Amino acid sequence: MSIADDPDRAPARSHLYAMGLSEEEMRRPVVGIASTWTGTMPCNLTHRELAAHVADGVRAAGGTPMEFNTIAVSDNLTMHTPGMRASLVSREVIADSIELMGRAHGFDALVAIVGCDKTVPAAIMALARLDVPSVVLYSGTMMPGRWRGRDVTIQDMWEALGEREVGRLDQADLDDLARHACPGAGTCAAQYTANTMGSVADFLGLAPFGIGDIPAEAEEKNAAARRVGELAMDALARDARPSRVLTADALHNAIVSVAAMGGSTNAVLHLLAIAREAGLPLVIDEIGEVCRRVPIITGLKPSGGPYTALDLWRAGGTSLVARRLLEAGLLRENVTLVDGRGLADVAAQAEERPGQEVVADVARPFKPRGALAILRGSLAPDGCVLKLGGKDDFRHEGPARVFDSENDCYAAIQEGRIVAGDVVVVRYEGPAGGPGMREMLSITGPLVGRGLGGSVALVTDGRFSGVSHGLVIGHVTPEAYHGGPIALVRDGDTVVIDSAAGTLDLLVPEEELAARRAAWRRPERAVERGVLAKYVRTVGSASDGAVTA
Ligand code: FES
C-alpha cells in the first residue's frame, strides 16, 4: 500500500505534502537519485544539474524522483597530502550511504550519478547490495586542456613536477600549465581511474552504452540524463535489477574492457570489491589472466597511446570498443544490459567516425597485451599488481631503497638520491597501514619527469593513480602493517621483478628473513579515533578488494 493510501502513514504524508508532493505523486513508483555531487572538485561538479534532468525523465515516465547526495573525495586534490588517506575509505562510505538511503526509503528503483574515481565502484557496490532496478549515469570526462600546441591532461601536470626538478621547465611554466591543463568540469581526461570505471559500468551492463562517453560539459549530456531517468522507470517495469544484470559473464566483460582499454590498476581493487558485493567468485589472478590475452585496442593515455577520452567519444565511444571486442570473440554475449539491449545491438548501433584512429582492430592493437599483470612471489605471496602499460615483458633486478612512507620517498627523489636501477620500496601505505592505501602519483610523476620512469622500479603496498606509469608494482599483499614480507625488506636487498614469469621476489635467505620476522614490530600509528581507526579495524586485503567487513 502506498503512503498516500495507508491510514497509519499520515505522519509520513505530512512531510511529503511539505515537500510539495501530491497524493497522486505519492502513489507513483519512487526513484531514488543518488548524486555524488560535491563542490570541492571539478569531477562531479555537474551532478546537481544532471540529477535535475534525471528527475525530469523519471517524472515524464510516470515516477516520482527523490534526490539525495553522498560525499566524494578528489584524488587529485588530496594527492601527496594526508587527505589522500580518505580516498579509498570514501568508497566504503559512499557505498554505505547509498545503501542506507535505499534501505531507509525503500526506493522502487535507483539512479546513481557517478564521476570521480571512488564514486563509480561505490555506487555499483551499493546497487548490488540493494538489488532494486538500477541505472548508473557516468557524468563524463573533462575536456583536455591545450598548452603550447598540444592536448594536455592532469597527467602532464604531475609529470611537469619532475621536469621542473631537472630544469626542463621552470616554475612559471608549471604555473602556466596549471592554468591550462583542466579547462572545465568533468573527470580526469583520459583512461585514468574514473574513465576506466565509467567504461566498466557500461560493460557490467548497469550503465547504458553511449551515455557515459559524453563529456561532462557537452551539450548532449543533459538530454542523456533525462533519458536515464526514463530508463530507470523502464528498468523497473522490466525488473532489471543488478542481480539479473551484474552476472559472472558481465563481470568477465568488464575485466576484458579494462584490459582492452589500458585501464587503471585501481580497477583491480574495485572489480574485486564489486564481485564480492554481487556474490560472484573472482580471484585476483583471473584479472591477470584476462590482461595477458587481451590486447589494448584503444590509443588512450596513459597506456594505449596519445588520445584523450574526448577523442574516444568522437571516434565512436565504448560502443565501438564493444563492437571490436565482440567481433574478436572476446566478450560473452549472454548478458542483459540495463536498457534491454544485447551486446550485439550495441555493436550494431555503434557509430564509428570515418578515419578515426582511436579504436583499433583486435588483430592490429596498440599494445599486444593489457595494461596490468598480477604477480606473486616471495615478496608478495598473496599477490600484487604490475602496471604494465602495454610494455613488453621485462625483468628488472636491483637493490632495494626502502621508505616507510610516501613522503620519505618523495624527499629522496627530490634530493636526487634515487638512481637508475634502484627498486624503490614504499611500505606501510597499505589499506590498514596507511591507512587508506594512498596513491603514489607524487612519486611516479616525478620519476617519469626526471627520466627515471623506465629504469627505477617502484614496489609498494599502496596503490597508483590511473595517471601513474613507469615500472610500478602496487597492492603488495600481505601489506607491511600485517607483517608481510615487504615489511622485512632492507636497503640493498636484491628485488627481482619478472613479468613473464609473473613473479616478484626478494632474494634474501630464508633464515635471514626468519630472524627479521622475529624482530619485526608493527610501527605505532597516530590514528586512534574516528573513521580511519574504524577502517583500520575492518579493512581486508587489497587482493580481496580492500573491502570492509
Ligand atoms: Fe576526480 Fe580524477 S581526481 S576524476
Coordinates of C-alpha atoms in Angstrom, one line a residue, residues 2-255:
S2 CA 1.4 3.4 -0.9
I3 CA 2.0 6.1 1.6
A4 CA -0.9 8.0 0.1
D5 CA -3.4 5.2 0.9
D6 CA -2.1 3.9 4.2
P7 CA -4.1 5.4 7.1
D8 CA -1.3 4.9 9.5
R9 CA 1.2 6.7 7.3
A10 CA -0.5 10.1 7.7
P11 CA 2.6 11.5 9.7
A12 CA 4.8 10.5 6.8
R13 CA 2.4 12.0 4.3
S14 CA 2.6 15.3 6.2
H15 CA 6.3 15.5 5.3
L16 CA 5.7 14.6 1.7
Y17 CA 3.0 17.3 1.5
A18 CA 5.6 19.7 3.0
M19 CA 7.8 18.9 0.0
G20 CA 5.1 19.7 -2.4
L21 CA 4.1 16.2 -3.4
S22 CA 0.5 15.4 -4.4
E23 CA -1.2 12.2 -3.4
E24 CA -1.0 11.2 -7.0
E25 CA 2.7 11.6 -6.9
M26 CA 2.9 9.6 -3.7
R27 CA 1.2 6.7 -5.4
R28 CA 3.7 6.5 -8.2
P29 CA 6.9 4.4 -8.1
V30 CA 9.6 6.3 -6.3
V31 CA 13.0 6.5 -8.0
G32 CA 15.9 7.5 -5.7
I33 CA 18.6 9.6 -7.5
A34 CA 21.9 9.3 -5.7
S35 CA 24.2 12.1 -6.7
T36 CA 27.8 12.2 -5.7
W37 CA 28.0 16.0 -6.2
T38 CA 30.5 17.9 -4.1
G39 CA 31.6 21.4 -4.7
T40 CA 35.2 20.5 -3.9
M41 CA 36.4 19.3 -7.3
P42 CA 35.6 19.6 -11.0
C43 CA 35.0 15.9 -11.4
N44 CA 31.4 15.8 -10.0
L45 CA 30.5 19.4 -10.4
T46 CA 27.7 18.8 -12.9
H47 CA 25.9 16.2 -10.8
R48 CA 23.2 18.5 -9.4
E49 CA 22.2 19.7 -12.9
L50 CA 22.3 16.1 -14.1
A51 CA 20.1 15.0 -11.2
A52 CA 17.5 17.6 -12.1
H53 CA 17.4 16.2 -15.7
V54 CA 17.2 12.6 -14.4
A55 CA 14.3 13.7 -12.2
D56 CA 12.5 15.2 -15.2
G57 CA 12.9 12.0 -17.0
V58 CA 11.5 10.0 -14.1
R59 CA 8.5 12.3 -13.9
A60 CA 7.9 12.1 -17.6
A61 CA 7.9 8.3 -17.4
G62 CA 5.3 8.3 -14.6
G63 CA 7.5 8.1 -11.5
T64 CA 8.3 10.3 -8.5
P65 CA 12.0 11.2 -8.2
M66 CA 13.7 11.7 -4.9
E67 CA 17.2 13.1 -4.9
F68 CA 19.9 12.7 -2.3
N69 CA 23.6 13.2 -2.1
T70 CA 26.7 11.4 -0.9
I71 CA 30.2 12.6 -0.2
A72 CA 33.1 12.3 -2.7
V73 CA 36.8 12.7 -2.3
S74 CA 39.1 14.1 -5.1
D75 CA 42.2 12.1 -5.6
N76 CA 43.9 14.9 -7.4
L77 CA 43.3 17.5 -4.8
T78 CA 44.3 15.1 -1.9
M79 CA 47.3 13.6 -3.7
H80 CA 50.5 13.8 -1.7
T81 CA 48.6 15.1 1.4
P82 CA 47.3 13.3 4.5
G83 CA 43.9 13.8 2.9
M84 CA 44.7 11.0 0.3
R85 CA 44.1 8.6 3.2
A86 CA 40.4 9.4 2.9
S87 CA 40.2 8.5 -0.8
L88 CA 39.7 4.7 -0.7
V89 CA 37.9 4.9 2.6
S90 CA 35.4 7.2 0.8
R91 CA 34.4 4.3 -1.4
E92 CA 33.1 2.4 1.6
V93 CA 31.3 5.5 3.0
I94 CA 29.7 6.3 -0.3
A95 CA 28.6 2.7 -0.8
D96 CA 27.2 2.5 2.7
S97 CA 25.4 5.9 2.4
I98 CA 23.6 4.9 -0.8
E99 CA 22.7 1.6 0.7
L100 CA 21.4 3.2 3.9
M101 CA 19.3 5.7 1.9
G102 CA 17.9 2.8 -0.2
R103 CA 17.1 0.8 2.9
A104 CA 15.6 3.7 4.7
H105 CA 13.4 5.0 2.0
G106 CA 12.6 1.8 0.1
F107 CA 13.0 3.3 -3.3
D108 CA 11.4 1.2 -6.1
A109 CA 14.3 2.0 -8.4
L110 CA 17.6 3.9 -8.3
V111 CA 19.7 6.0 -10.5
A112 CA 23.3 6.6 -9.3
I113 CA 25.1 9.6 -10.8
V114 CA 28.9 9.0 -10.5
G115 CA 32.1 10.6 -11.7
C116 CA 35.3 10.8 -9.7
D117 CA 37.2 7.6 -9.1
K118 CA 35.7 6.0 -6.0
T119 CA 32.2 7.1 -6.7
V120 CA 31.7 4.6 -9.5
P121 CA 32.6 1.4 -7.7
A122 CA 31.0 2.6 -4.6
A123 CA 27.6 3.2 -6.3
I124 CA 27.8 -0.2 -8.0
M125 CA 28.6 -1.9 -4.7
A126 CA 25.6 -0.2 -3.1
L127 CA 23.3 -1.1 -6.0
A128 CA 24.4 -4.7 -5.8
R129 CA 23.5 -4.8 -2.2
L130 CA 20.1 -3.2 -2.6
D131 CA 19.2 -5.1 -5.7
V132 CA 16.4 -2.9 -6.9
P133 CA 16.2 -1.9 -10.6
S134 CA 19.1 0.5 -11.1
V135 CA 20.8 2.6 -13.7
V136 CA 24.3 4.1 -13.4
L137 CA 24.9 7.5 -15.0
Y138 CA 28.5 8.3 -15.5
S139 CA 28.8 12.1 -15.6
G140 CA 31.6 12.2 -18.1
T141 CA 35.1 13.2 -18.8
M142 CA 36.6 16.7 -18.7
M143 CA 37.8 18.1 -22.0
P144 CA 41.6 18.0 -22.4
G145 CA 43.4 21.3 -22.0
R146 CA 45.5 22.9 -24.7
W147 CA 49.0 24.1 -23.9
R148 CA 51.8 25.1 -26.3
G149 CA 50.0 23.5 -29.2
R150 CA 49.2 20.1 -27.7
D151 CA 46.4 18.5 -25.7
V152 CA 47.2 18.1 -22.1
T153 CA 45.6 16.4 -19.1
I154 CA 46.3 16.1 -15.4
Q155 CA 49.0 13.5 -16.3
D156 CA 51.1 16.3 -17.9
M157 CA 50.6 18.4 -14.8
W158 CA 52.1 15.7 -12.5
E159 CA 54.9 14.8 -14.8
A160 CA 55.8 18.5 -15.1
L161 CA 56.8 18.5 -11.5
G162 CA 59.7 16.2 -12.3
E163 CA 60.5 18.2 -15.4
R164 CA 60.9 21.3 -13.2
E165 CA 63.2 19.4 -10.9
V166 CA 65.6 18.6 -13.7
G167 CA 65.3 22.1 -15.2
R168 CA 63.3 21.3 -18.4
L169 CA 60.5 23.5 -17.1
D170 CA 60.6 26.4 -14.6
Q171 CA 58.0 27.4 -12.0
A172 CA 56.4 29.9 -14.4
D173 CA 56.0 27.1 -17.0
L174 CA 54.4 24.9 -14.3
D175 CA 52.0 27.6 -13.2
D176 CA 51.1 28.4 -16.8
L177 CA 50.4 24.7 -17.4
A178 CA 48.3 24.6 -14.3
R179 CA 46.1 27.3 -15.7
H180 CA 45.5 25.4 -18.9
A181 CA 45.6 21.7 -18.1
C182 CA 42.0 21.3 -16.8
P183 CA 39.6 23.6 -18.7
G184 CA 36.3 22.8 -17.0
A185 CA 34.1 20.3 -15.2
G186 CA 34.4 16.5 -15.6
T187 CA 36.6 13.6 -14.7
C188 CA 40.4 13.4 -15.5
A189 CA 40.5 13.4 -19.2
A190 CA 42.0 10.1 -20.3
Q191 CA 41.8 6.4 -19.3
Y192 CA 42.7 7.0 -15.7
T193 CA 40.7 5.5 -12.9
A194 CA 37.4 7.4 -13.3
N195 CA 37.0 6.8 -17.0
T196 CA 38.2 3.2 -16.6
M197 CA 35.4 2.7 -14.1
G198 CA 32.9 4.5 -16.3
S199 CA 33.7 2.0 -19.0
V200 CA 33.4 -0.8 -16.5
A201 CA 29.9 0.4 -15.6
D202 CA 29.0 0.1 -19.3
F203 CA 30.4 -3.4 -19.7
L204 CA 28.8 -4.6 -16.5
G205 CA 25.6 -3.7 -18.1
L206 CA 24.5 -1.2 -15.4
A207 CA 25.2 2.0 -17.4
P208 CA 23.7 2.4 -20.9
F209 CA 26.4 2.3 -23.6
G210 CA 26.8 5.7 -25.3
I211 CA 25.8 7.9 -22.4
G212 CA 28.9 7.7 -20.1
D213 CA 31.2 8.6 -23.1
I214 CA 29.5 12.0 -23.5
P215 CA 31.8 14.6 -21.9
A216 CA 30.6 16.3 -18.8
E217 CA 30.2 19.7 -20.4
A218 CA 28.9 18.5 -23.8
E219 CA 25.5 19.9 -24.6
E220 CA 24.2 16.4 -25.2
K221 CA 24.7 15.4 -21.6
N222 CA 21.6 16.8 -20.1
A223 CA 19.3 15.2 -22.6
A224 CA 21.1 11.9 -22.0
A225 CA 20.5 12.3 -18.2
R226 CA 16.8 12.8 -18.9
R227 CA 16.8 9.5 -20.9
V228 CA 18.4 7.8 -17.9
G229 CA 15.5 9.0 -15.8
E230 CA 13.1 7.5 -18.2
L231 CA 15.2 4.4 -18.4
A232 CA 15.0 3.9 -14.7
M233 CA 11.2 3.6 -15.0
D234 CA 11.6 1.2 -17.9
A235 CA 14.2 -0.9 -15.9
L236 CA 11.6 -1.0 -13.1
A237 CA 9.0 -2.3 -15.5
R238 CA 11.4 -5.0 -16.7
D239 CA 12.7 -5.8 -13.2
A240 CA 16.2 -5.1 -14.5
R241 CA 17.8 -5.4 -11.1
P242 CA 21.5 -5.7 -10.5
S243 CA 21.4 -9.5 -9.7
R244 CA 20.0 -10.0 -13.2
V245 CA 22.4 -7.7 -15.0
L246 CA 25.6 -7.9 -13.0
T247 CA 26.3 -11.6 -13.7
A248 CA 29.5 -13.6 -13.9
D249 CA 29.5 -13.0 -17.7
A250 CA 29.0 -9.3 -17.3
L251 CA 31.9 -9.2 -14.8
H252 CA 34.1 -11.0 -17.2
N253 CA 33.2 -8.5 -20.0
A254 CA 34.1 -5.6 -17.6
I255 CA 37.5 -7.2 -16.9

